[in-house]
C-alpha cells in the first residue's frame, strides 16, 4: 500500500508538472514575438542586455535572441534567407546602410512604429534618408605607445608623412579598406591631400609610400590592441573607445591622439530587415530610447550616443569629446557615406591594384 | 553488395560536396548584386578578372609558392621523424606519437596566438636572441612570410609524418639489413632502398600537406602581414565586400589547383607502378 501511495503521488506530481509546462508553453505562445537581432561580440551583448532587450521583453512579452557577428555576417545571412530572414533587426556602419538599401534587404523606418526615433538627433537620422538611425560612435585617431612615440602626429597628413619616412620603423598598423574605419580614414586623408570622391589617387600614392613600414593592414578591430600591448607595433590608426578599453586593462602607456582636422564620423546604425518579424520595429524603438542608450553606454565609456536627451553616465562623461556633450558634434567630419558607399568598389579596385594588400 | 555499401558515402559526398561546388560554379558565372543591381546575365567576367589582372595572378603564384615552401619544409623535417617512428621499438613510442600529433590537439586560433607570443618583436625568441648577443635588435619574425611558414609547418608536420611513417613501416627492415651487410652506408641505404620504396608515402604526404597549405586561412590571417596575401585571404576579402560571385570564381580556382595536384600525383604513381 505504501508503494501504491508513492506511485499515485508520483503520477500526480508528473501530471501537475505537465499541466504547468503546458500552461507555461501556452503563456509563451500568447506572449509577443521573439525576434533575432544582430550584435557585435563581447561587451556589446552586455550593453544590449542592460536596457534594449529588457525594454523589448517588457513591451512585447517576447524575447530577443542575439546573433553575434559582423555586419557582413548579418548581410550574408539575410541575403541567403530573403523571404524569411534569419535576422529581424541588424546593426551596421553608415556605409552598410546604403549598401543594404541597394541590396533591398532593409525597410525604411516607419515613424508610427518607431516613435522614439524622433528623439534621435537629426545628424544621426537625416543622412540615412529614412533607412536607419544612428546609435553610437567614437573617434578614429592615432593610438600609440607613449614609451616609444614621444611626439604623436598632430594631423593625419603628418601621420602619413612620418610613417612614409620610416620614422616609426616597420611598426605601424593601418586599417584595411574593407574595414569601414579604413574607408573613412582613407577618404579623409585623400580629402586632405587634395583628392576627391572620384579621385582616390592622392591617398593611394601616399599609402604606397607608407606600405613598406606598415606591418599589417588590420581587418579586425581587435588586432591593433593585441599588436600595441604586445609591443609588436608602436603606433596605429585606431578608435578611441577601443584604446580606452586597453587602458582600462592596465596598459596606461597606450595613449590616444586625435589628429587634425579631426575624426571622420562613423556611427553604428540600427536597421529593420525586410520581411523580418514586426517585433523588429519595437526592438528598434527600444534602441532609440534615451534611457536604454545610456544603459548601453555604461559599458562603453567614451562612445557618443545619438539621442538628444542622452544623459551620459559619469565614467563616460569624462571621456566624451566636448562637442558630443553639447550635441553639436562639431569636432567630427561628416563623411559623404551615400556616395562613398556607391564608389567603394572603385576605391577597392584602386587599393587592390596599387597597394596589393 | 559492395556498391550498396558505398551508397551512404556517395549520397553524403553528393549532397555536401558536389552540389555545393555546383552552386559555387553557377555563382561564379554571374556578377554580384552590388556590381549589377538590375541582375546579371551569365558571364565569364569574374574569370577574366582573375586571370587577366597581374595582381590576382601574383596572389595565385604566392599561394602556390607558399604551398611549395611549407611542403618542402615539412618533408625535410618530417621524414627523419617518420623513419624513427616507423623503426623504433622503444616503449616510449606512444609518447613520441603523442608529441607528433600534439599540435592538432590545440585549436588553430590558440596555436596561432602562441606563435605570436614566441615570434613577436618582444617575444620569447627575440628576447633570447638579443639577450645572448645573437642579434643587435629584434628580428622581424612575424607579420611576414617567415611567421606564416613556421606556423603552417608546425601544424601540418603531423600529416606528413604520419603519412610517411605508415608507408615506411611497410618496408621490410630485412632489406636495409641486407644492404648494410653488403656494405652500403646509411646514405646509400636511404637513397637506394628506403627512399624509392617510400615514394608513395612521399607523394601522399606532399599532396596532403600542399592542399592543406593552399587552403589555410586562420594562421595566415593572424600571423601574416601586408604582403602575405594568398587565395583564401583574397576570397575572405571579397566576401567581406559582398562580392560573393568573384569569391566563388576564386574558390573554383583553388579547387582546380587542388584537383590538378591530385591528378598529377595519381599519374606519377601510375607511371611508376607501370615501370
Short mmCIF file of C-alpha atoms in Angstrom, two decimals, chain B residues 18 38 52 58 64 68 84 102 107 110-112 117 120 149 151 163 165 167 171 264 267:
data_model
loop_
_atom_site.label_atom_id
_atom_site.label_comp_id
_atom_site.label_asym_id
_atom_site.label_seq_id
_atom_site.Cartn_x
_atom_site.Cartn_y
_atom_site.Cartn_z
CA UNK B 18 29.43 18.03 -55.26
CA UNK B 38 19.44 45.07 -62.15
CA UNK B 52 43.66 38.96 -66.69
CA UNK B 58 50.53 37.30 -58.29
CA UNK B 64 51.45 28.05 -54.87
CA UNK B 68 55.74 24.52 -52.07
CA UNK B 84 62.34 6.95 -36.39
CA UNK B 102 50.02 17.38 -30.18
CA UNK B 107 42.68 24.96 -31.55
CA UNK B 110 45.16 29.40 -29.80
CA UNK B 111 48.10 27.85 -31.62
CA UNK B 112 48.49 30.94 -33.81
CA UNK B 117 53.92 35.16 -28.25
CA UNK B 120 56.75 38.78 -31.70
CA UNK B 149 55.64 29.38 -42.95
CA UNK B 151 53.20 28.34 -38.09
CA UNK B 163 51.58 9.53 -43.79
CA UNK B 165 55.55 6.60 -41.09
CA UNK B 167 54.41 3.65 -45.51
CA UNK B 171 59.13 -1.58 -45.87
CA UNK B 264 49.48 14.79 -61.15
CA UNK B 267 49.65 10.00 -62.89
#
